[in-house]
Coordinates of C-alpha atoms in Angstrom, one line a residue:
M20 CA -0.1 0.2 -0.2
S21 CA 1.7 3.4 -1.0
V22 CA 2.0 6.9 1.3
K23 CA -0.4 8.3 0.5
T24 CA -3.2 5.8 0.2
W25 CA -2.3 5.7 4.3
G26 CA -3.0 8.8 4.3
V27 CA -6.2 8.7 2.8
C28 CA -7.3 6.6 5.2
A29 CA -5.7 8.0 8.4
L30 CA -7.7 10.3 7.3
L31 CA -10.8 8.1 6.7
L32 CA -10.1 6.8 10.6
A33 CA -10.5 10.1 11.7
A34 CA -13.5 11.2 9.9
G35 CA -15.5 8.6 9.6
L36 CA -15.0 7.0 13.4
A37 CA -16.1 11.2 14.4
S38 CA -19.5 9.8 12.7
A39 CA -18.7 6.0 14.5
G40 CA -22.9 4.9 15.3
T41 CA -25.1 7.3 14.1
S42 CA -25.8 6.4 11.1
E43 CA -25.6 3.3 8.4
L44 CA -22.8 2.7 6.7
V45 CA -23.4 1.5 3.5
I46 CA -21.6 -0.7 1.6
E47 CA -20.2 -1.4 -1.8
L48 CA -17.9 -4.0 -3.6
S49 CA -14.7 -2.3 -4.4
I50 CA -11.8 -4.4 -3.1
E51 CA -9.9 -4.9 -6.7
G52 CA -9.3 -8.5 -8.0
V53 CA -12.3 -9.6 -6.1
D54 CA -16.1 -10.0 -6.9
G55 CA -19.4 -10.7 -5.2
P56 CA -20.4 -12.5 -1.8
A57 CA -16.4 -13.9 -1.7
A58 CA -15.2 -9.7 -1.6
L59 CA -18.5 -9.1 1.1
E60 CA -17.3 -12.2 2.9
R61 CA -13.3 -10.8 3.0
E62 CA -14.4 -7.0 4.3
R63 CA -16.7 -8.2 7.2
A64 CA -14.6 -7.8 10.0
L65 CA -13.0 -5.2 8.4
R66 CA -16.3 -2.8 8.1
H67 CA -17.8 -3.9 11.1
Y68 CA -14.0 -2.5 13.1
A69 CA -14.6 0.8 10.7
R70 CA -19.1 1.0 12.0
S71 CA -18.5 0.5 15.7
G72 CA -15.3 2.9 15.6
E73 CA -12.5 -0.1 17.0
R74 CA -9.6 1.7 15.8
E75 CA -7.0 -0.8 17.1
R76 CA -8.9 -3.9 15.9
L77 CA -9.8 -1.7 12.0
A78 CA -5.7 -1.0 11.8
V79 CA -4.7 -5.5 12.7
E80 CA -7.7 -6.1 10.0
I81 CA -5.6 -4.0 7.6
R82 CA -2.6 -5.8 8.2
R83 CA -4.1 -9.0 7.9
L84 CA -5.6 -8.8 5.0
Q85 CA -2.8 -7.0 2.9
A86 CA -0.8 -9.3 4.3
A87 CA -2.7 -12.4 2.7
D88 CA -3.1 -10.0 -0.7
P89 CA -0.2 -7.6 -1.4
D90 CA -2.9 -6.5 -4.0
W91 CA -5.9 -6.2 -1.6
Q92 CA -6.6 -2.2 -1.8
V93 CA -8.7 -0.5 1.4
P94 CA -12.2 0.5 0.3
R95 CA -12.7 4.2 -1.0
D96 CA -16.3 3.7 0.4
L97 CA -15.2 1.9 3.7
F98 CA -17.1 4.9 5.6
S99 CA -19.6 6.1 3.2
Q100 CA -22.6 6.9 4.8
A101 CA -26.4 6.3 4.5
E102 CA -28.8 8.3 3.9
T103 CA -31.4 6.6 6.0
D104 CA -31.1 7.2 10.6
A105 CA -31.3 3.9 10.8
D106 CA -28.7 2.6 13.3
T107 CA -27.9 -1.5 12.7
T108 CA -25.1 -1.2 14.8
P109 CA -27.1 -3.5 17.7
V110 CA -27.3 -6.4 15.0
W111 CA -23.4 -6.6 14.4
R112 CA -23.4 -6.2 17.9
A113 CA -25.2 -9.4 18.6
I114 CA -24.3 -11.5 15.2
A115 CA -19.8 -10.3 17.2
A116 CA -21.0 -11.9 20.2
G117 CA -22.9 -15.5 18.6
D118 CA -26.7 -14.6 19.5
F119 CA -28.7 -14.5 16.8
D120 CA -31.9 -14.1 18.2
A121 CA -31.1 -11.0 19.8
A122 CA -30.1 -10.2 16.0
E123 CA -33.1 -11.4 14.6
R124 CA -34.7 -8.8 17.1
A125 CA -33.0 -6.2 16.8
L126 CA -33.5 -6.3 13.7
A127 CA -37.0 -6.7 13.4
G128 CA -36.7 -3.5 15.4
L129 CA -35.2 -1.5 13.3
R130 CA -37.8 -2.6 10.6
S131 CA -40.6 -1.2 13.3
A132 CA -38.7 2.1 13.2
H133 CA -38.0 2.4 9.5
P134 CA -40.8 0.5 8.2
H135 CA -38.5 0.8 4.8
F136 CA -35.7 -0.2 6.2
T137 CA -33.7 -3.2 3.7
P138 CA -30.8 -5.0 5.1
G139 CA -27.8 -4.1 3.2
E140 CA -25.9 -6.5 1.3
E141 CA -22.8 -6.9 3.7
L142 CA -25.3 -7.8 6.4
A143 CA -27.9 -9.8 5.4
T144 CA -25.3 -12.1 3.7
A145 CA -23.7 -12.4 7.9
L146 CA -27.3 -12.3 9.1
R147 CA -27.5 -15.9 7.2
V148 CA -24.0 -16.6 6.6
E149 CA -22.7 -16.3 10.7
P150 CA -25.7 -18.3 12.2
A151 CA -25.1 -21.1 10.0
A152 CA -21.2 -21.1 10.7
A153 CA -22.0 -21.5 14.0
A154 CA -24.4 -24.5 14.1
L155 CA -22.0 -26.1 12.0
L156 CA -19.2 -25.9 14.8
V157 CA -21.8 -27.0 17.2
A158 CA -22.5 -29.4 15.6
S159 CA -19.1 -30.6 15.1
K160 CA -18.0 -30.6 18.5
A161 CA -20.9 -32.4 19.3
G162 CA -20.0 -35.2 17.3
D163 CA -22.7 -35.2 14.4
D164 CA -21.1 -35.7 10.9
N165 CA -24.4 -35.3 9.8
A166 CA -25.5 -32.1 10.3
V167 CA -22.2 -30.5 9.8
V168 CA -22.5 -31.8 6.2
A169 CA -25.7 -30.8 6.0
A170 CA -24.6 -27.3 7.6
A171 CA -21.9 -27.2 4.5
K172 CA -24.1 -28.1 2.1
A173 CA -26.4 -25.7 2.9
T174 CA -25.0 -22.3 3.2
P175 CA -21.3 -23.5 1.0
E176 CA -20.4 -19.3 1.8
V177 CA -18.8 -21.1 5.8
L178 CA -16.4 -22.7 3.9
G179 CA -14.7 -19.7 2.6
C180 CA -10.4 -19.8 3.4
E181 CA -11.5 -17.3 6.6
R182 CA -13.0 -20.3 7.9
L183 CA -10.8 -23.2 7.4
D184 CA -10.9 -23.9 10.9
L185 CA -14.7 -25.2 9.7
R186 CA -13.6 -26.7 6.7
W187 CA -11.3 -29.0 7.9
R188 CA -13.6 -30.3 10.4
T189 CA -16.6 -30.4 7.8
A190 CA -13.5 -33.1 5.6
E191 CA -13.2 -34.6 9.3
S192 CA -17.1 -35.3 9.1
L193 CA -17.0 -36.6 5.9
S194 CA -13.5 -38.8 6.4
R195 CA -15.8 -39.9 9.7
L196 CA -18.7 -41.1 7.5
E197 CA -16.9 -42.7 5.2
R198 CA -17.2 -40.3 2.2
F199 CA -14.0 -39.7 1.7
E200 CA -14.0 -39.3 -1.9
A201 CA -16.0 -36.3 -1.0
A202 CA -13.7 -35.5 2.0
R203 CA -10.4 -36.2 0.0
A204 CA -11.7 -33.5 -2.7
N205 CA -12.5 -30.8 -0.2
H206 CA -9.3 -30.7 0.5
A207 CA -8.0 -30.6 -2.5
E208 CA -10.5 -27.5 -2.9
T209 CA -8.5 -25.8 0.0
L210 CA -5.1 -26.7 -0.8
A211 CA -6.1 -24.9 -4.4
R212 CA -7.8 -21.8 -3.3
C213 CA -6.3 -21.3 -0.1
P214 CA -2.6 -20.3 0.1
G215 CA 0.4 -20.3 1.9
A216 CA 3.0 -22.6 3.1
D217 CA 1.0 -23.6 7.3
V218 CA -2.0 -23.5 5.3
A219 CA -1.3 -26.9 2.9
R220 CA 1.0 -28.6 5.2
A221 CA -1.7 -28.4 7.8
T222 CA -4.2 -29.7 5.2
L223 CA -2.3 -32.8 4.4
E224 CA -1.6 -33.0 7.8
K225 CA -5.3 -33.5 8.5
H226 CA -5.3 -35.6 5.4
R227 CA -3.5 -37.3 6.3
A228 CA -4.0 -38.6 10.1
E229 CA -7.9 -39.2 8.0
Q230 CA -7.7 -41.3 5.4
G231 CA -3.3 -42.4 6.2
E232 CA -0.1 -41.9 4.4
V233 CA -0.8 -43.1 1.3
A234 CA -3.6 -40.9 0.6
M235 CA -2.1 -37.7 1.8
R236 CA 0.9 -38.4 -0.5
A237 CA -1.0 -39.0 -3.1
L238 CA -3.2 -35.5 -2.6
A239 CA 0.1 -34.1 -2.7
R240 CA 2.1 -34.9 -5.2
A241 CA -1.6 -34.6 -7.4
H242 CA -2.1 -30.9 -6.0
L243 CA 1.8 -30.7 -7.2
E244 CA 1.0 -32.5 -10.2
K245 CA -2.4 -30.0 -10.9
H246 CA -1.1 -26.4 -9.8
A247 CA 1.5 -24.4 -9.4
P248 CA 2.2 -23.1 -5.8
D249 CA 4.1 -21.0 -5.1
R250 CA 8.0 -21.4 -3.8
P251 CA 7.0 -21.5 1.0
T252 CA 4.3 -23.6 -0.1
V253 CA 6.1 -26.2 -2.1
E254 CA 8.8 -26.9 0.2
A255 CA 6.3 -27.2 2.9
I256 CA 4.7 -30.0 0.9
E257 CA 7.9 -31.6 0.0
A258 CA 9.6 -31.4 3.5
L259 CA 6.4 -33.5 4.5
L260 CA 6.7 -35.9 2.0
A261 CA 10.2 -36.0 3.3
E262 CA 9.3 -37.5 6.8
Q263 CA 8.9 -40.8 7.2
G264 CA 5.1 -39.9 8.5
D265 CA 3.4 -43.1 10.1
A266 CA 4.3 -44.7 6.9
G267 CA 6.0 -47.0 8.8
S268 CA 7.9 -49.7 6.9
G269 CA 5.9 -49.0 4.1
L270 CA 4.5 -51.9 3.4
D271 CA 0.6 -50.4 4.2
A272 CA 0.9 -49.0 0.6
R273 CA 2.7 -51.9 -1.0
F274 CA 0.1 -54.7 0.2
A275 CA -3.0 -51.6 -0.4
G276 CA -2.8 -52.0 -4.0
A277 CA -1.2 -55.3 -4.6
D278 CA -3.9 -57.8 -5.9
R279 CA -1.3 -60.9 -7.0
P280 CA 1.2 -62.4 -4.4
L281 CA 3.9 -60.4 -2.3
G282 CA 4.9 -63.5 -0.8
E283 CA 6.2 -65.1 2.0
A284 CA 8.2 -62.7 3.9
L285 CA 6.4 -60.1 3.4
E286 CA 3.1 -60.7 4.5
A287 CA 5.2 -62.2 7.3
D288 CA 7.6 -58.8 8.3
F289 CA 2.9 -56.8 7.7
A290 CA 1.9 -59.3 9.1
A291 CA 3.8 -58.8 12.5
E292 CA 3.9 -55.5 12.2
I293 CA 0.5 -55.3 12.8
M294 CA 0.1 -56.7 15.6
E295 CA 2.9 -55.0 17.5
E296 CA 0.7 -51.7 16.3
R297 CA -1.8 -52.9 16.9
S298 CA -3.4 -51.3 13.8
R299 CA -6.4 -51.3 12.2
A300 CA -5.8 -49.9 9.8
K301 CA -3.0 -51.5 9.0
A302 CA -5.2 -54.7 9.4
N303 CA -7.6 -53.5 7.1
I304 CA -5.3 -53.7 5.0
L305 CA -4.0 -57.2 4.7
A306 CA -7.6 -58.5 5.3
W307 CA -8.5 -56.0 1.2
H308 CA -5.1 -58.0 -0.2
Y309 CA -6.4 -62.0 1.1
Y310 CA -10.2 -61.2 -0.4
R311 CA -9.0 -60.0 -3.7
R312 CA -7.2 -62.6 -3.7
G313 CA -10.0 -65.3 -2.9
E314 CA -8.7 -66.0 0.7
H315 CA -10.9 -65.7 2.5
A316 CA -10.9 -67.4 5.2
N317 CA -7.3 -65.1 5.6
A318 CA -9.6 -62.2 5.3
A319 CA -11.7 -62.8 7.4
E320 CA -8.8 -63.4 10.6
W321 CA -7.9 -60.2 9.8
F322 CA -10.5 -58.6 9.0
E323 CA -11.8 -59.6 12.4
R324 CA -8.6 -58.3 14.8
S325 CA -9.5 -55.2 13.3
R326 CA -12.6 -55.0 14.6
A327 CA -11.8 -57.0 17.9
W328 CA -9.4 -53.9 18.3
G329 CA -12.3 -51.7 18.3
V330 CA -15.2 -51.6 16.2
N331 CA -14.8 -50.5 12.5
A332 CA -16.9 -49.6 9.6
N333 CA -13.8 -52.1 7.0
A334 CA -13.5 -54.6 9.3
I335 CA -17.3 -54.4 9.5
Q336 CA -17.9 -54.7 6.0
G337 CA -15.3 -56.7 5.1
L338 CA -16.8 -59.2 7.5
A339 CA -20.3 -58.9 5.7
R340 CA -19.0 -59.5 2.2
V341 CA -17.0 -62.0 3.2
A342 CA -19.5 -64.6 3.9
I343 CA -21.7 -63.2 1.0
A344 CA -18.8 -64.4 -1.9
T345 CA -17.8 -67.6 1.0
G346 CA -22.1 -68.1 0.0
E347 CA -23.6 -67.4 3.6
P348 CA -24.7 -64.0 2.7
A349 CA -27.4 -65.1 5.4
R350 CA -24.5 -64.6 8.0
G351 CA -23.7 -61.3 5.8
E352 CA -26.7 -59.6 6.5
A353 CA -26.3 -60.8 10.6
I354 CA -23.3 -58.9 11.0
A355 CA -23.9 -55.7 7.9
R356 CA -27.1 -55.4 9.7
P357 CA -26.2 -53.2 13.2
W358 CA -24.2 -51.2 11.8
R359 CA -26.1 -50.5 8.2
G360 CA -27.8 -46.5 9.5
Q361 CA -24.0 -45.5 11.1
W362 CA -21.6 -46.5 7.8
Q363 CA -22.3 -45.9 4.6
S364 CA -19.3 -48.7 3.3
V365 CA -21.5 -50.8 5.7
R366 CA -25.1 -50.3 4.8
A367 CA -23.9 -50.9 1.2
A368 CA -22.9 -54.3 2.2
H369 CA -25.5 -54.8 4.2
E370 CA -27.1 -54.3 0.6
D371 CA -25.4 -57.1 -1.3
A372 CA -25.8 -59.7 1.4
L373 CA -30.2 -58.9 1.3
V374 CA -29.2 -59.2 -2.5
A375 CA -28.3 -62.5 -2.2
L376 CA -30.4 -63.9 0.8
L377 CA -33.0 -62.8 -1.0
G378 CA -32.5 -64.6 -4.3
Q379 CA -30.9 -67.7 -2.2
S380 CA -34.1 -67.7 -0.4
A381 CA -36.0 -67.6 -3.4
E382 CA -34.6 -70.0 -5.7
A383 CA -34.8 -73.2 -2.7
G384 CA -38.3 -71.9 -1.2
D385 CA -36.7 -70.5 2.3
A386 CA -38.7 -67.9 3.8
L387 CA -37.3 -64.9 5.5
T388 CA -37.2 -64.8 9.0
H389 CA -38.8 -62.4 11.0
A390 CA -35.7 -59.2 11.4
Q391 CA -34.0 -60.9 7.5
R392 CA -37.8 -59.2 5.9
E393 CA -38.0 -55.7 8.0
A394 CA -33.9 -54.9 7.2
A395 CA -35.5 -56.3 3.9
R396 CA -38.4 -54.4 3.4
A397 CA -36.6 -51.3 5.1
A398 CA -33.3 -51.8 3.2
A399 CA -36.0 -51.6 -0.2
G400 CA -36.6 -47.8 0.3
Q401 CA -33.4 -46.7 -0.4
S402 CA -31.9 -49.6 -2.5
R403 CA -33.3 -50.5 -6.3
A404 CA -31.2 -53.4 -5.9
V405 CA -32.7 -54.5 -2.7
T406 CA -36.2 -53.9 -4.3
L407 CA -36.0 -56.3 -7.0
A408 CA -34.7 -58.8 -5.1
L409 CA -37.2 -59.1 -2.8
A410 CA -40.3 -58.4 -5.1
W411 CA -38.9 -61.8 -6.6
H412 CA -38.2 -63.6 -3.3
E413 CA -41.9 -62.4 -2.9
L414 CA -43.3 -63.8 -6.2
E415 CA -41.6 -67.1 -5.4
Q416 CA -43.7 -66.6 -2.0
G417 CA -46.7 -66.4 -3.3
A418 CA -46.9 -63.5 -2.7
A419 CA -47.4 -62.0 -5.9
A420 CA -49.6 -58.8 -5.0
H421 CA -46.8 -57.5 -2.8
A422 CA -44.0 -57.9 -5.1
Q423 CA -46.9 -56.3 -8.1
R424 CA -46.3 -53.5 -5.8
L425 CA -42.3 -53.2 -5.8
F426 CA -42.1 -53.8 -8.7
S427 CA -44.3 -51.1 -9.4
A428 CA -42.2 -49.0 -7.4
A429 CA -39.4 -50.2 -9.4
L430 CA -39.9 -49.6 -12.9
A431 CA -41.1 -46.1 -12.0
N432 CA -37.2 -45.2 -10.9
K433 CA -35.9 -46.7 -14.0
A434 CA -37.7 -49.3 -16.6
D435 CA -35.3 -52.2 -17.3
V436 CA -36.2 -55.4 -18.4
E437 CA -36.3 -57.4 -16.0
A438 CA -38.7 -54.8 -13.9
A439 CA -41.4 -54.5 -16.7
E440 CA -40.5 -58.6 -16.9
G441 CA -41.5 -59.0 -13.2
L442 CA -44.7 -56.5 -13.4
A443 CA -45.9 -59.1 -16.5
L444 CA -45.3 -61.9 -14.2
A445 CA -47.2 -60.5 -11.0
H446 CA -50.0 -59.8 -12.9
R447 CA -49.8 -63.0 -14.3
A448 CA -49.6 -65.0 -11.0
L449 CA -53.3 -62.1 -9.8
G450 CA -54.9 -63.6 -12.8
E451 CA -54.5 -59.9 -14.3
E452 CA -53.9 -61.1 -18.1
R453 CA -54.8 -58.0 -19.4
R454 CA -52.6 -56.6 -16.9
V455 CA -49.9 -58.2 -18.4
E456 CA -50.8 -57.4 -22.2
A457 CA -50.7 -53.2 -21.0
V458 CA -47.1 -54.0 -19.8
V459 CA -46.1 -56.1 -23.1
A460 CA -47.6 -53.0 -24.9
E461 CA -45.7 -50.4 -23.1
Y462 CA -42.8 -51.2 -22.4
A463 CA -41.4 -53.7 -25.3
P464 CA -40.8 -51.3 -27.7
R465 CA -38.8 -49.7 -25.4
S466 CA -35.3 -51.8 -26.8
A467 CA -34.5 -55.1 -28.3
A468 CA -33.5 -56.4 -25.0
H469 CA -37.2 -55.8 -23.6
D470 CA -39.2 -57.1 -27.0
A471 CA -37.2 -60.6 -26.1
A472 CA -37.6 -60.2 -22.6
L473 CA -41.3 -59.5 -23.2
T474 CA -44.1 -60.3 -25.8
P475 CA -42.6 -64.1 -25.5
L476 CA -45.3 -63.9 -22.1
L477 CA -47.5 -62.7 -24.5
G478 CA -47.3 -66.4 -26.2
A479 CA -47.5 -66.9 -29.3
D480 CA -51.5 -66.8 -29.5
G481 CA -51.5 -63.1 -28.4
G482 CA -52.2 -63.8 -25.1
H483 CA -55.9 -65.7 -25.4
G484 CA -54.7 -68.9 -24.7
Q485 CA -54.0 -67.4 -21.0
R486 CA -56.8 -65.8 -20.9
A487 CA -58.9 -68.7 -22.1
A488 CA -57.8 -70.6 -19.2
Q489 CA -58.5 -68.3 -16.5
A490 CA -61.5 -68.7 -18.3
L491 CA -61.9 -72.5 -17.8
E492 CA -60.6 -72.0 -14.1
A493 CA -63.0 -69.6 -12.9
G494 CA -66.1 -71.9 -14.9
E495 CA -66.6 -68.8 -17.5
H496 CA -66.9 -71.8 -20.0
A497 CA -68.5 -68.9 -22.6
S498 CA -65.7 -66.3 -22.3
C499 CA -63.0 -69.7 -22.0
L500 CA -64.2 -70.3 -26.0
R501 CA -65.0 -67.1 -27.1
E502 CA -60.6 -66.5 -26.8
V503 CA -60.4 -69.5 -28.0
R504 CA -62.5 -68.9 -31.1
A505 CA -61.0 -65.8 -31.3
G506 CA -57.2 -67.3 -31.2
L507 CA -58.0 -69.7 -33.6
A508 CA -58.9 -67.1 -35.9
D509 CA -54.8 -67.2 -37.4
G510 CA -54.6 -70.6 -37.9
E511 CA -55.6 -73.8 -35.7
R512 CA -52.9 -73.9 -32.0
P513 CA -52.9 -77.2 -30.4
G514 CA -53.2 -75.9 -27.5
L515 CA -55.7 -73.5 -28.1
L516 CA -57.6 -76.4 -30.0
L517 CA -57.1 -78.3 -26.6
L518 CA -59.0 -75.1 -24.2
G519 CA -61.9 -75.4 -26.3
G520 CA -61.9 -78.7 -26.2
W521 CA -61.5 -78.8 -22.1
C522 CA -63.7 -75.4 -22.0
E523 CA -66.3 -77.7 -24.2
K524 CA -66.5 -81.3 -21.4
A525 CA -67.0 -78.7 -19.0
A526 CA -70.0 -77.2 -20.4
G527 CA -71.3 -80.5 -20.7
R528 CA -71.2 -80.6 -24.3
A529 CA -69.1 -84.2 -25.2
E530 CA -69.0 -84.2 -29.0
V531 CA -68.1 -80.2 -29.2
A532 CA -65.1 -81.3 -26.6
E533 CA -63.9 -85.1 -28.7
D534 CA -63.9 -82.8 -32.2
Y535 CA -61.8 -80.2 -30.2
F536 CA -59.6 -82.8 -28.6
T537 CA -59.2 -85.3 -32.2
R538 CA -58.1 -81.2 -34.2
A539 CA -55.3 -81.0 -32.3
L540 CA -53.7 -84.2 -32.6
G541 CA -54.0 -83.2 -36.6
A542 CA -52.2 -79.4 -35.5
G543 CA -49.2 -81.6 -34.4
A544 CA -49.0 -81.6 -30.6
E545 CA -46.8 -83.5 -29.3
G546 CA -45.6 -84.3 -25.8
E547 CA -47.7 -83.5 -23.4
E548 CA -50.0 -81.6 -25.7
R549 CA -50.7 -84.8 -27.1
A550 CA -51.2 -87.1 -23.9
D551 CA -53.2 -84.0 -22.8
A552 CA -55.4 -84.3 -25.9
G553 CA -55.7 -88.5 -25.6
L554 CA -56.8 -87.9 -21.7
G555 CA -59.1 -85.5 -23.3
L556 CA -60.7 -87.9 -26.0
A557 CA -60.1 -90.4 -23.3
L558 CA -62.2 -89.0 -20.6
V559 CA -65.4 -89.0 -23.6
A560 CA -65.4 -92.2 -24.2
A561 CA -65.2 -92.9 -21.1
E562 CA -68.6 -90.9 -20.1
R563 CA -70.4 -92.5 -23.2
D564 CA -69.0 -96.8 -22.7
G565 CA -68.0 -97.0 -19.9
A566 CA -64.4 -96.7 -18.0
S567 CA -63.1 -99.7 -20.3
A568 CA -63.4 -97.9 -22.9
G569 CA -61.6 -94.7 -21.4
L570 CA -58.5 -97.2 -20.6
R571 CA -58.2 -98.7 -24.5
V572 CA -58.5 -95.0 -25.2
A573 CA -56.2 -94.1 -23.6
A574 CA -53.4 -96.6 -24.1
R575 CA -53.9 -96.1 -28.0
H576 CA -53.1 -92.1 -26.9
G577 CA -50.0 -93.2 -24.8
V578 CA -51.4 -91.3 -21.4
R579 CA -48.7 -92.7 -18.7
D580 CA -50.2 -94.2 -15.6
A581 CA -50.0 -90.5 -14.5
H582 CA -52.7 -89.1 -15.6
L583 CA -54.8 -91.7 -15.7
A584 CA -56.2 -90.4 -12.1
P585 CA -59.9 -89.3 -13.5
L586 CA -60.5 -92.8 -15.3
R587 CA -59.5 -94.5 -12.9
E588 CA -62.1 -93.0 -11.4
I589 CA -65.0 -93.1 -13.6
E590 CA -64.0 -96.6 -13.0
R591 CA -64.3 -96.7 -9.3
A592 CA -67.3 -94.7 -9.7
E593 CA -69.0 -97.9 -11.9
R594 CA -68.3 -100.3 -9.9
A595 CA -69.9 -98.2 -6.9
V596 CA -72.7 -97.6 -8.8
A597 CA -72.9 -101.7 -10.0
A598 CA -72.2 -102.8 -6.5
F599 CA -75.7 -100.6 -5.5
E600 CA -77.3 -101.8 -7.4
A601 CA -76.7 -105.8 -6.8
R602 CA -77.6 -104.0 -3.2
D603 CA -73.7 -104.9 -2.0
Y604 CA -74.5 -101.8 0.8
Q605 CA -70.9 -102.8 2.3
R606 CA -69.2 -102.5 -0.7
A607 CA -71.3 -99.9 -2.4
N608 CA -69.9 -97.1 0.7
S609 CA -66.4 -98.4 1.1
L610 CA -66.4 -97.0 -2.5
L611 CA -67.9 -94.3 -2.9
A612 CA -65.7 -93.5 0.8
E613 CA -62.9 -93.8 -1.7
L614 CA -64.3 -90.8 -4.0
P615 CA -64.4 -87.5 -4.2
A616 CA -67.7 -86.0 -3.1
N617 CA -70.3 -85.1 -5.5
R618 CA -74.4 -84.7 -5.1
E619 CA -75.4 -88.0 -6.6
R620 CA -72.9 -90.0 -5.0
D621 CA -73.6 -88.9 -2.2
L622 CA -77.5 -89.9 -3.0
M623 CA -76.4 -93.7 -3.1
R624 CA -73.9 -93.5 0.2
A625 CA -76.9 -92.3 2.3
W626 CA -79.2 -94.9 1.1
S627 CA -76.2 -97.4 1.8
L628 CA -75.1 -96.6 5.6
H629 CA -79.4 -96.3 6.0
H630 CA -79.6 -100.2 4.0
L631 CA -76.6 -100.6 6.2
G632 CA -78.5 -99.6 9.7
Q633 CA -76.6 -96.7 10.0
R634 CA -79.8 -94.5 10.0
R635 CA -78.3 -91.2 11.8
D636 CA -75.0 -90.7 9.6
A637 CA -77.6 -90.8 7.1
H638 CA -80.1 -88.8 8.5
G639 CA -77.2 -86.5 9.1
L640 CA -76.3 -87.4 5.1
F641 CA -80.1 -86.3 3.8
T642 CA -79.9 -82.8 5.6
R643 CA -77.3 -81.3 4.4
L644 CA -78.6 -82.8 1.2
D645 CA -81.5 -81.5 1.8
R646 CA -80.1 -78.0 3.1
A647 CA -78.0 -77.6 -0.3
E648 CA -80.6 -78.4 -2.9
S649 CA -84.6 -79.9 -1.4
T650 CA -85.2 -82.4 -3.8
S651 CA -88.5 -85.4 -3.9
E652 CA -84.9 -88.0 -2.9
T653 CA -83.5 -85.9 0.4
R654 CA -87.3 -85.5 1.6
E655 CA -87.9 -88.7 1.2
G656 CA -84.1 -90.6 2.4
L657 CA -85.3 -87.9 5.5
R658 CA -88.6 -88.7 6.2
V659 CA -88.1 -92.2 6.3
T660 CA -84.2 -92.5 8.1
R661 CA -86.5 -89.7 10.5
N662 CA -89.1 -93.2 11.2
A663 CA -86.4 -95.1 11.1
I664 CA -84.9 -92.9 13.9
F665 CA -87.9 -92.5 16.4
R666 CA -90.6 -95.7 15.6

């Protein structure tokens, strides 16, 4: 600063201090080479001292600013006064004392006394930034790392170079939250933006304390390569790198990046060093080295040692990942679960364990424990991978409605093949075939992969077969036949013809059913479809000509014994009828007891019981049949059995 400038400054001080406190000072940005909020922050203390008349502090602040930036000039408007009568000194004093509630009350008083009063940009900035800086500091001292990071993110101005302590505290919190790359970026920005050899050395030392010697050296070299620090800063960094620091033997750096064996001798030396120092960090380095080599037992041993020397995220997530890699995701999930809310890396390991566990359980058909299910449901709200894995598990377990909701949530987040296919299958499991078609129509055109996965879900018949099968199962014979006919419009297909045959048979039209089954064979039905057509023809023959005729037709079409149960039932029913008609009521009752109940068989059995002298049982069966549908036969049975019981 020139002699002339100092003279002007002295005159300004003399003139300004005489009237300080009587009016609000008008602050304008006039530091050459510095614009906007950075300049406001840089001059905040300077202008406060000028406004409050603190002469000695003002002189010290001017010298500090000049030392930090030789090109800095004292603002020409340092003592300019506003035309308003509003005195903001009480507000500034409250801010300086850290009493932000008092500052707001003082500001409210000014607005009440001066309706047109608006805080200057500097005061507005101070009212916003100073409380945030104070809150960050309080959170840091309380160990609330999440609050520290949130405060820094909400008000980035608190991390200016004039608040190095807050910058360093924020980086420390990021490291403790295992957001290592963000912490490194914070320190790298400090090195790049905040000048001074002492600042550079202190920043690198803090980085070493947080992330280790290897990380510190990498950051230092990167800064020297990418930037052009002044000579004192370069010398300070080089001196730091020349020191041994916490590098010890240097084996941790060698093992940290090694994927291949380094030799038994080096491993023994490093292991001895770790045991002597009881270093969690180095134990984790050796454990990860073994993990990368697939030596999971050795990795688990060193992760366990690290955890025994003090619970830490690296060891917890390492043990969880070893369990996953060795096919024990349930154990990995249990290891990580208690700590998943504390460390980001452990949460990621926990989510991976859940995905593996859900896949394993779905494949084996195993149910989850209550704790596993609750953990999966909680993680599904944060992890799409867990959402999809849980959806597939629920679908396999028969909880199609829950699977449907999960697949829908995953699909809303990202329209990939897996989520779309899963949603379509969940719709199908719930019998919502129209919704299956809607999913295929919407997502199949998006890519070749979508088309390959989704279009086959409709089948070659465009979905008519699936809808016909659902209608048949629901007893809706007309809807079933309508779908069959619509599907056959494009040509004869064995599957649709079979469905037509079963629909017609269920509707009591045996001759039409026989025609469908015959056409299915003619259309080239093979394997299971051929056996199904043969069984249909055999059942029609059995109902028309007796069970023996049906069994002959079944044998002619190669229907396997495992599929002959309906014919065997018809055969036993014929024997029961024959025994009943021959008045062999004991045999009739025995055969009927082995058959699935229907009204005709129950009537025969009720009469058989009556003739066998079991009249109360007969009366009970007649009563049930009469309540279901009262007919002359049920009423006669009730009369006869009642008379026999009470005569």
